[in-house]
Amino acid sequence: MERRRVAITGLGLITAVGRTRDETWRAILAGTNGIAPITSFDTTDHRVTFAGEVKGFDPTVAMDLKDARKADRYAQFAVCAAAEAMAQAAPGDLDPERAGVLIGSGIGGFQTFEEQHAKLLEKGPTRVSPMFIPMMIADMASGLVSIAHGFRGPNYATVSACASAGHAIGLAYEHIANGTADLMITGGSEASVCPMAMAGFSAMKALSTRNDDPAHASRPFDAERDGFVLGEGAGILVLEELERARARGAVILAEVAGYGMTADAFHMTQPDNEGKGARNAMRLAVATAGLDLTDIGYINAHGTSTPFNDKIETLAIRDLFGDHARKLAVSSTKSMTGHLLGAAGGIEAAFTALALKEGILPPTINYSHPDPECDLDYCPNAAVSRPIEAALSTSLGFGGHNVSLCLKRWPD
């Protein structure tokens, strides 16, 4: 069977810089910082006291109040972002057996786990909620979104740390390309700004400790970077078989043209020190898209703001693209949103699609001290107007998981 082409026809975004797609994208292009002191719990005893929280989120914009109370915050994000993406896609009549949902999450219902574990310790096992398990498990975002839209096609979740959403989008693309679905809601969702997650990442010394200056804490590729900043939110895409989208006159935001998935097979938390896994994921993404490396004009990098990751990712880009690396624009939008873990690849794929459609590349903010080992064009501090034809969105996760998605501009 001939492989089918895949279009992006809808996007939904909830981040620290905006509760909708348009609000988030305008803030990203303006270089708005979303990092601030944590307000959702007492951080007195914590080593790190700031994050990229979603402010003023109200799940009832897309959920019945009773249903919202039975869903973890990560699943609420997914349902609301999916509703926005589907409203934009407006796919018309669908065979529900050929429409699916595939949403990744690195941890799932972490807040529910933490709350119910505290209840177990304080009041005993009989007081644990009967909704504990369904609220906590990492596939429930996909389950709730399928219920909301009546989709009965492929439905599952990917869990691969910070590469979860990238894997979800790559596999959703595969379902449509291979003909097992005509439309997929996909991406990632995460809500891990909670005491246990902050304590765990702090114990690893993975987080920035700039408690006195949160606005400048996430500084990818800058010589003074000192760790990542935890963020939360969701990035959801509607993928659709391209000819179906064209036939109904849908606005096509970009084409998903290919992807690459690899493993470092090296270390639990550190990337391979030669960048081989990241490099091969990007190489496969470009190859499966049928493009040359010189066709790529922009990379939305993983760019966590950790000393080691940014250096190795830069090395991987330089090794793969050679002389063309000097002509590429590379940016890390985590400088504004923080690191959304399993949802990062969802919002960053959405940013990449919007960059292709509008010909504007988002900046890396807080970039002020060049690092000799990070020597690419990182779109420092201001968005860049530059039409591009193809771009990569790359996600790299603990466990050595690497995903790169290749998107192409769709001519208006």
CSV table of C-alpha atoms in Angstrom, one decimal:
chain,number,residue,atom,x,y,z
A,1,MET,CA,0.0,0.0,0.0
A,2,GLU,CA,1.3,3.4,-0.9
A,3,ARG,CA,2.1,5.5,2.1
A,4,ARG,CA,-0.2,8.5,2.6
A,5,ARG,CA,0.9,12.1,3.4
A,6,VAL,CA,0.0,13.7,6.7
A,7,ALA,CA,-1.1,17.2,7.4
A,8,ILE,CA,-1.4,19.2,10.6
A,9,THR,CA,-4.8,20.9,10.6
A,10,GLY,CA,-5.2,21.8,14.3
A,11,LEU,CA,-3.1,23.0,17.2
A,12,GLY,CA,-3.9,23.4,20.9
A,13,LEU,CA,-1.5,25.0,23.4
A,14,ILE,CA,-1.5,25.5,27.2
A,15,THR,CA,1.8,26.8,28.6
A,16,ALA,CA,3.3,29.1,31.2
A,17,VAL,CA,3.1,31.9,28.7
A,18,GLY,CA,-0.5,31.4,27.5
A,19,ARG,CA,-3.7,29.3,28.0
A,20,THR,CA,-4.5,29.2,24.3
A,21,ARG,CA,-2.7,28.7,21.0
A,22,ASP,CA,-2.7,32.3,19.9
A,23,GLU,CA,-1.9,33.7,23.3
A,24,THR,CA,1.1,31.3,23.6
A,25,TRP,CA,2.4,31.9,20.1
A,26,ARG,CA,2.2,35.7,20.5
A,27,ALA,CA,4.1,35.5,23.8
A,28,ILE,CA,6.7,33.2,22.4
A,29,LEU,CA,7.4,35.5,19.4
A,30,ALA,CA,7.6,38.5,21.8
A,31,GLY,CA,10.2,36.6,24.0
A,32,THR,CA,7.9,36.6,27.0
A,33,ASN,CA,9.3,34.8,30.0
A,34,GLY,CA,6.9,32.4,31.8
A,35,ILE,CA,9.1,31.4,34.7
A,36,ALA,CA,8.2,32.7,38.2
A,37,PRO,CA,8.1,31.7,41.9
A,38,ILE,CA,5.9,28.7,42.5
A,39,THR,CA,2.4,29.6,43.8
A,40,SER,CA,0.7,26.2,44.0
A,41,PHE,CA,2.5,24.9,47.1
A,42,ASP,CA,4.7,26.1,49.9
A,43,THR,CA,8.3,26.0,48.7
A,44,THR,CA,9.9,27.0,52.0
A,45,ASP,CA,12.0,23.8,52.4
A,46,HIS,CA,12.8,23.3,48.7
A,47,ARG,CA,16.2,23.9,47.2
A,48,VAL,CA,14.5,25.3,44.0
A,49,THR,CA,11.4,27.6,44.4
A,50,PHE,CA,10.4,28.6,40.8
A,51,ALA,CA,8.9,26.9,37.7
A,52,GLY,CA,6.9,27.5,34.6
A,53,GLU,CA,3.4,27.2,36.0
A,54,VAL,CA,0.2,27.6,34.0
A,55,LYS,CA,-1.5,30.6,35.5
A,56,GLY,CA,-5.3,30.8,36.0
A,57,PHE,CA,-6.1,27.6,34.2
A,58,ASP,CA,-9.8,26.7,34.3
A,59,PRO,CA,-10.6,23.1,33.0
A,60,THR,CA,-14.3,23.9,32.7
A,61,VAL,CA,-13.6,25.8,29.5
A,62,ALA,CA,-13.7,22.4,27.9
A,63,MET,CA,-14.9,19.9,30.7
A,64,ASP,CA,-18.0,19.4,32.8
A,65,LEU,CA,-17.1,20.4,36.4
A,66,LYS,CA,-17.9,16.8,37.6
A,67,ASP,CA,-15.6,15.3,35.0
A,68,ALA,CA,-12.8,17.8,35.7
A,69,ARG,CA,-12.9,16.8,39.4
A,70,LYS,CA,-12.2,13.2,38.4
A,71,ALA,CA,-9.2,14.1,36.2
A,72,ASP,CA,-5.6,14.9,37.2
A,73,ARG,CA,-4.3,18.3,36.1
A,74,TYR,CA,-2.2,16.7,33.4
A,75,ALA,CA,-5.3,15.1,31.8
A,76,GLN,CA,-7.3,18.3,32.2
A,77,PHE,CA,-4.6,20.1,30.2
A,78,ALA,CA,-4.8,17.4,27.5
A,79,VAL,CA,-8.6,17.6,27.2
A,80,CYS,CA,-8.6,21.4,27.0
A,81,ALA,CA,-5.7,21.6,24.5
A,82,ALA,CA,-7.3,18.9,22.3
A,83,ALA,CA,-10.6,20.8,22.3
A,84,GLU,CA,-8.8,23.9,21.0
A,85,ALA,CA,-7.0,21.8,18.4
A,86,MET,CA,-10.1,20.1,17.2
A,87,ALA,CA,-12.0,23.4,17.0
A,88,GLN,CA,-9.3,24.7,14.7
A,89,ALA,CA,-9.2,21.5,12.6
A,90,ALA,CA,-13.0,21.3,12.3
A,91,PRO,CA,-12.7,17.9,10.6
A,92,GLY,CA,-16.4,17.5,9.7
A,93,ASP,CA,-17.9,14.0,9.4
A,94,LEU,CA,-15.5,11.3,10.6
A,95,ASP,CA,-15.8,7.6,10.8
A,96,PRO,CA,-15.1,7.2,14.5
A,97,GLU,CA,-13.5,3.8,14.0
A,98,ARG,CA,-10.8,5.6,11.9
A,99,ALA,CA,-10.0,8.4,14.2
A,100,GLY,CA,-7.7,7.9,17.2
A,101,VAL,CA,-5.8,9.5,20.1
A,102,LEU,CA,-2.1,9.1,21.1
A,103,ILE,CA,-0.9,11.5,23.8
A,104,GLY,CA,2.4,11.1,25.6
A,105,SER,CA,3.3,12.0,29.2
A,106,GLY,CA,6.5,11.5,31.0
A,107,ILE,CA,4.9,10.9,34.4
A,108,GLY,CA,1.1,11.1,34.1
A,109,GLY,CA,-0.9,11.9,37.2
A,110,PHE,CA,1.9,12.8,39.5
A,111,GLN,CA,-0.1,15.3,41.6
A,112,THR,CA,-2.8,12.7,42.2
A,113,PHE,CA,-0.2,10.1,43.2
A,114,GLU,CA,1.3,12.6,45.7
A,115,GLU,CA,-2.0,13.7,47.2
A,116,GLN,CA,-3.3,10.1,47.6
A,117,HIS,CA,0.0,8.9,49.0
A,118,ALA,CA,-0.2,11.7,51.6
A,119,LYS,CA,-3.7,10.6,52.5
A,120,LEU,CA,-2.6,6.9,52.9
A,121,LEU,CA,0.1,8.0,55.3
A,122,GLU,CA,-2.1,10.4,57.3
A,123,LYS,CA,-5.5,8.5,57.4
A,124,GLY,CA,-4.8,4.9,56.3
A,125,PRO,CA,-5.5,2.8,53.2
A,126,THR,CA,-9.3,2.9,53.5
A,127,ARG,CA,-9.2,6.6,52.7
A,128,VAL,CA,-7.5,6.4,49.4
A,129,SER,CA,-9.8,7.5,46.6
A,130,PRO,CA,-11.4,4.9,44.3
A,131,MET,CA,-10.4,7.3,41.5
A,132,PHE,CA,-6.7,7.2,42.5
A,133,ILE,CA,-5.6,4.7,39.8
A,134,PRO,CA,-7.7,6.0,36.9
A,135,MET,CA,-6.6,9.6,37.7
A,136,MET,CA,-3.0,8.7,38.0
A,137,ILE,CA,-2.2,6.4,35.0
A,138,ALA,CA,-0.4,7.9,32.1
A,139,ASP,CA,-2.8,6.7,29.4
A,140,MET,CA,-5.8,8.5,30.9
A,141,ALA,CA,-5.2,11.7,28.9
A,142,SER,CA,-5.7,9.7,25.7
A,143,GLY,CA,-8.7,7.9,27.2
A,144,LEU,CA,-10.4,11.1,28.2
A,145,VAL,CA,-9.8,12.8,24.9
A,146,SER,CA,-11.2,9.8,23.0
A,147,ILE,CA,-14.3,9.9,25.2
A,148,ALA,CA,-14.7,13.6,24.6
A,149,HIS,CA,-14.6,13.2,20.8
A,150,GLY,CA,-16.1,9.7,20.4
A,151,PHE,CA,-13.0,8.4,18.7
A,152,ARG,CA,-12.8,4.6,18.6
A,153,GLY,CA,-9.7,4.1,16.5
A,154,PRO,CA,-6.1,3.6,17.8
A,155,ASN,CA,-5.8,4.8,21.4
A,156,TYR,CA,-2.8,4.5,23.7
A,157,ALA,CA,0.0,6.6,25.3
A,158,THR,CA,3.7,6.8,24.9
A,159,VAL,CA,6.0,7.1,28.0
A,160,SER,CA,9.6,7.9,27.1
A,161,ALA,CA,10.5,10.7,29.6
A,162,CYS,CA,11.1,14.0,27.7
A,163,ALA,CA,10.7,12.3,24.3
A,164,SER,CA,7.1,11.1,25.1
A,165,ALA,CA,5.2,13.6,22.9
A,166,GLY,CA,7.7,13.3,20.1
A,167,HIS,CA,7.2,9.5,20.0
A,168,ALA,CA,3.4,10.1,20.2
A,169,ILE,CA,3.4,12.4,17.2
A,170,GLY,CA,5.8,10.1,15.2
A,171,LEU,CA,3.6,7.1,15.8
A,172,ALA,CA,0.4,9.0,15.1
A,173,TYR,CA,1.9,10.0,11.8
A,174,GLU,CA,2.7,6.4,11.1
A,175,HIS,CA,-1.0,5.3,11.8
A,176,ILE,CA,-2.2,7.8,9.1
A,177,ALA,CA,0.6,7.1,6.6
A,178,ASN,CA,0.0,3.4,6.8
A,179,GLY,CA,-3.7,3.7,6.5
A,180,THR,CA,-4.9,2.5,9.9
A,181,ALA,CA,-6.4,5.9,10.8
A,182,ASP,CA,-7.5,9.0,8.9
A,183,LEU,CA,-7.2,11.4,11.8
A,184,MET,CA,-5.2,11.4,15.0
A,185,ILE,CA,-5.2,13.7,18.0
A,186,THR,CA,-1.7,13.6,19.4
A,187,GLY,CA,1.0,15.4,21.3
A,188,GLY,CA,1.8,15.5,25.0
A,189,SER,CA,0.6,16.7,28.4
A,190,GLU,CA,2.4,17.1,31.8
A,191,ALA,CA,1.6,18.6,35.2
A,192,SER,CA,4.7,17.9,37.4
A,193,VAL,CA,5.1,21.2,39.2
A,194,CYS,CA,4.5,19.6,42.6
A,195,PRO,CA,6.6,19.1,45.8
A,196,MET,CA,7.8,15.5,45.0
A,197,ALA,CA,8.8,16.3,41.4
A,198,MET,CA,10.6,19.4,42.4
A,199,ALA,CA,12.4,17.6,45.2
A,200,GLY,CA,13.4,14.7,42.9
A,201,PHE,CA,14.8,16.8,40.1
A,202,SER,CA,16.6,19.0,42.7
A,203,ALA,CA,18.1,15.9,44.3
A,204,MET,CA,19.5,15.1,40.9
A,205,LYS,CA,21.0,18.6,40.6
A,206,ALA,CA,19.2,18.9,37.2
A,207,LEU,CA,17.4,22.2,38.0
A,208,SER,CA,18.6,25.7,37.8
A,209,THR,CA,19.0,27.2,41.3
A,210,ARG,CA,18.6,30.9,40.5
A,211,ASN,CA,15.9,31.4,43.1
A,212,ASP,CA,16.8,35.1,43.3
A,213,ASP,CA,16.3,35.6,39.5
A,214,PRO,CA,13.8,33.1,38.0
A,215,ALA,CA,13.2,35.2,34.9
A,216,HIS,CA,16.8,34.5,33.8
A,217,ALA,CA,17.1,31.0,35.0
A,218,SER,CA,16.3,29.1,31.8
A,219,ARG,CA,19.2,30.1,29.5
A,220,PRO,CA,19.8,27.4,26.9
A,221,PHE,CA,23.1,27.4,25.1
A,222,ASP,CA,24.3,30.4,27.2
A,223,ALA,CA,27.7,30.0,28.9
A,224,GLU,CA,26.1,30.7,32.3
A,225,ARG,CA,23.4,28.1,32.1
A,226,ASP,CA,23.1,26.0,35.3
A,227,GLY,CA,20.2,23.6,34.8
A,228,PHE,CA,16.6,23.3,33.5
A,229,VAL,CA,13.4,24.9,34.8
A,230,LEU,CA,10.4,22.7,35.3
A,231,GLY,CA,7.3,23.7,33.3
A,232,GLU,CA,3.8,22.3,32.8
A,233,GLY,CA,1.1,22.3,30.1
A,234,ALA,CA,0.1,20.6,26.9
A,235,GLY,CA,0.8,20.7,23.2
A,236,ILE,CA,-1.8,18.9,21.1
A,237,LEU,CA,-1.8,18.5,17.3
A,238,VAL,CA,-4.5,17.2,15.0
A,239,LEU,CA,-2.9,15.1,12.2
A,240,GLU,CA,-5.0,14.3,9.2
A,241,GLU,CA,-4.5,12.4,6.0
A,242,LEU,CA,-3.4,15.1,3.5
A,243,GLU,CA,-5.8,14.4,0.6
A,244,ARG,CA,-8.8,14.3,3.0
A,245,ALA,CA,-7.8,17.6,4.4
A,246,ARG,CA,-7.4,19.1,0.9
A,247,ALA,CA,-10.7,17.7,-0.3
A,248,ARG,CA,-12.6,19.4,2.5
A,249,GLY,CA,-10.7,22.7,2.1
A,250,ALA,CA,-9.0,22.6,5.5
A,251,VAL,CA,-6.3,25.1,6.4
A,252,ILE,CA,-3.1,23.0,6.4
A,253,LEU,CA,-0.7,24.4,8.9
A,254,ALA,CA,2.3,22.2,7.9
A,255,GLU,CA,3.0,18.7,6.7
A,256,VAL,CA,4.6,16.0,8.9
A,257,ALA,CA,7.1,14.6,6.5
A,258,GLY,CA,9.2,12.2,8.5
A,259,TYR,CA,10.7,11.3,11.8
A,260,GLY,CA,13.6,9.4,13.4
A,261,MET,CA,13.7,7.5,16.7
A,262,THR,CA,16.9,6.2,18.3
A,263,ALA,CA,18.4,5.2,21.6
A,264,ASP,CA,21.7,6.3,23.1
A,265,ALA,CA,22.3,2.9,24.9
A,266,PHE,CA,24.7,4.8,27.0
A,267,HIS,CA,23.5,6.2,30.4
A,268,MET,CA,20.3,6.6,32.5
A,269,THR,CA,20.4,10.4,32.5
A,270,GLN,CA,23.3,11.7,30.4
A,271,PRO,CA,23.3,11.9,26.6
A,272,ASP,CA,25.8,9.9,24.7
A,273,ASN,CA,28.9,12.1,24.9
A,274,GLU,CA,29.5,12.1,21.2
A,275,GLY,CA,25.8,12.9,20.4
A,276,LYS,CA,25.4,9.9,18.2
A,277,GLY,CA,21.8,9.1,19.2
A,278,ALA,CA,20.6,12.7,18.7
A,279,ARG,CA,22.5,13.0,15.4
A,280,ASN,CA,21.0,9.7,14.0
A,281,ALA,CA,17.5,10.7,15.0
A,282,MET,CA,17.8,13.9,13.1
A,283,ARG,CA,19.4,12.1,10.1
A,284,LEU,CA,16.6,9.6,10.0
A,285,ALA,CA,14.0,12.3,10.2
A,286,VAL,CA,15.4,14.1,7.2
A,287,ALA,CA,15.9,10.9,5.2
A,288,THR,CA,12.4,9.5,5.8
A,289,ALA,CA,11.0,12.9,4.7
A,290,GLY,CA,12.9,12.4,1.4
A,291,LEU,CA,14.8,15.7,1.9
A,292,ASP,CA,18.5,16.7,1.8
A,293,LEU,CA,20.2,18.1,4.9
A,294,THR,CA,20.5,21.4,3.2
A,295,ASP,CA,16.7,21.7,2.9
A,296,ILE,CA,16.5,22.1,6.7
A,297,GLY,CA,16.3,25.8,7.7
A,298,TYR,CA,15.4,25.6,11.4
A,299,ILE,CA,15.7,23.3,14.4
A,300,ASN,CA,13.6,23.7,17.5
A,301,ALA,CA,16.1,22.1,19.7
A,302,HIS,CA,15.7,20.1,22.9
A,303,GLY,CA,17.9,22.8,24.5
A,304,THR,CA,17.2,22.2,28.2
A,305,SER,CA,19.7,24.7,29.6
A,306,THR,CA,21.8,22.1,31.3
A,307,PRO,CA,25.5,22.4,30.7
A,308,PHE,CA,26.0,18.9,29.2
A,309,ASN,CA,22.8,18.5,27.1
A,310,ASP,CA,23.2,21.8,25.3
A,311,LYS,CA,26.9,21.1,24.4
A,312,ILE,CA,26.1,17.6,23.2
A,313,GLU,CA,23.1,18.6,21.1
A,314,THR,CA,25.2,21.4,19.5
A,315,LEU,CA,27.9,18.8,18.7
A,316,ALA,CA,25.3,16.5,17.2
A,317,ILE,CA,23.9,19.2,14.9
A,318,ARG,CA,27.4,20.3,13.8
A,319,ASP,CA,28.5,16.7,13.1
A,320,LEU,CA,25.3,15.9,11.1
A,321,PHE,CA,25.0,19.1,9.1
A,322,GLY,CA,28.6,20.0,8.6
A,323,ASP,CA,29.0,23.4,6.9
A,324,HIS,CA,25.2,23.8,6.6
A,325,ALA,CA,25.1,24.0,10.5
A,326,ARG,CA,26.3,27.6,10.2
A,327,LYS,CA,23.4,28.5,8.0
A,328,LEU,CA,20.8,26.9,10.3
A,329,ALA,CA,18.7,28.8,12.8
A,330,VAL,CA,18.4,26.9,16.1
A,331,SER,CA,16.3,27.9,19.1
A,332,SER,CA,15.1,26.6,22.4
A,333,THR,CA,11.7,27.8,23.4
A,334,LYS,CA,12.2,26.2,26.8
A,335,SER,CA,13.9,29.5,27.7
A,336,MET,CA,10.4,30.9,28.0
A,337,THR,CA,8.1,27.9,28.8
A,338,GLY,CA,10.4,25.9,31.0
A,339,HIS,CA,10.8,22.2,30.4
A,340,LEU,CA,7.5,20.4,30.1
A,341,LEU,CA,9.1,16.9,30.3
A,342,GLY,CA,6.8,14.5,28.4
A,343,ALA,CA,4.8,17.4,26.9
A,344,ALA,CA,7.8,19.4,25.6
A,345,GLY,CA,7.8,17.7,22.2
A,346,GLY,CA,4.1,18.6,21.7
A,347,ILE,CA,4.4,22.3,22.3
A,348,GLU,CA,7.7,22.4,20.4
A,349,ALA,CA,6.3,20.6,17.3
A,350,ALA,CA,3.4,23.1,17.4
A,351,PHE,CA,5.9,26.0,17.5
A,352,THR,CA,7.8,24.5,14.6
A,353,ALA,CA,4.6,24.2,12.5
A,354,LEU,CA,3.7,27.8,13.2
A,355,ALA,CA,7.3,28.9,12.4
A,356,LEU,CA,6.9,27.2,9.0
A,357,LYS,CA,3.5,28.7,8.3
A,358,GLU,CA,4.3,32.3,9.3
A,359,GLY,CA,8.0,32.4,8.4
A,360,ILE,CA,9.0,33.6,11.9
A,361,LEU,CA,11.4,31.7,14.0
A,362,PRO,CA,11.0,31.9,17.8
A,363,PRO,CA,13.9,33.2,19.9
A,364,THR,CA,16.1,31.7,22.6
A,365,ILE,CA,15.8,34.3,25.4
A,366,ASN,CA,18.3,34.9,28.2
A,367,TYR,CA,21.2,34.4,25.8
A,368,SER,CA,23.9,36.9,26.7
A,369,HIS,CA,27.2,35.0,27.2
A,370,PRO,CA,28.4,32.9,24.2
A,371,ASP,CA,29.8,29.5,25.0
A,372,PRO,CA,32.7,28.4,22.7
A,373,GLU,CA,31.2,24.9,22.8
A,374,CYS,CA,27.8,26.1,21.7
A,375,ASP,CA,28.5,28.1,18.6
A,376,LEU,CA,25.5,28.0,16.4
A,377,ASP,CA,22.9,30.6,15.5
A,378,TYR,CA,20.4,30.3,18.4
A,379,CYS,CA,18.1,33.2,17.4
A,380,PRO,CA,19.3,35.1,20.4
A,381,ASN,CA,16.7,37.1,22.3
A,382,ALA,CA,14.5,38.1,19.4
A,383,ALA,CA,12.3,36.3,16.9
A,384,VAL,CA,13.7,36.2,13.3
A,385,SER,CA,11.6,36.7,10.1
A,386,ARG,CA,12.9,34.0,7.8
A,387,PRO,CA,10.9,31.9,5.4
A,388,ILE,CA,11.9,28.3,5.6
A,389,GLU,CA,10.8,25.2,3.7
A,390,ALA,CA,11.6,22.4,6.3
A,391,ALA,CA,12.4,22.2,10.0
A,392,LEU,CA,13.1,19.7,12.7
A,393,SER,CA,11.7,19.5,16.2
A,394,THR,CA,14.0,17.3,18.4
A,395,SER,CA,13.3,15.8,21.8
A,396,LEU,CA,15.8,13.8,24.0
A,397,GLY,CA,14.8,11.9,27.1
A,398,PHE,CA,16.2,10.3,30.2
A,399,GLY,CA,16.9,6.7,29.4
A,400,GLY,CA,18.6,7.7,26.1
A,401,HIS,CA,15.4,8.2,24.1
A,402,ASN,CA,15.8,10.4,21.0
A,403,VAL,CA,13.1,11.6,18.6
A,404,SER,CA,13.3,14.1,15.8
A,405,LEU,CA,10.2,15.2,13.7
A,406,CYS,CA,10.6,16.7,10.2
A,407,LEU,CA,7.9,19.2,9.2
A,408,LYS,CA,7.5,20.9,5.8
A,409,ARG,CA,5.9,24.2,4.9
A,410,TRP,CA,2.6,23.8,3.1
A,411,PRO,CA,2.2,26.4,0.4
A,412,ASP,CA,-0.7,28.8,1.1
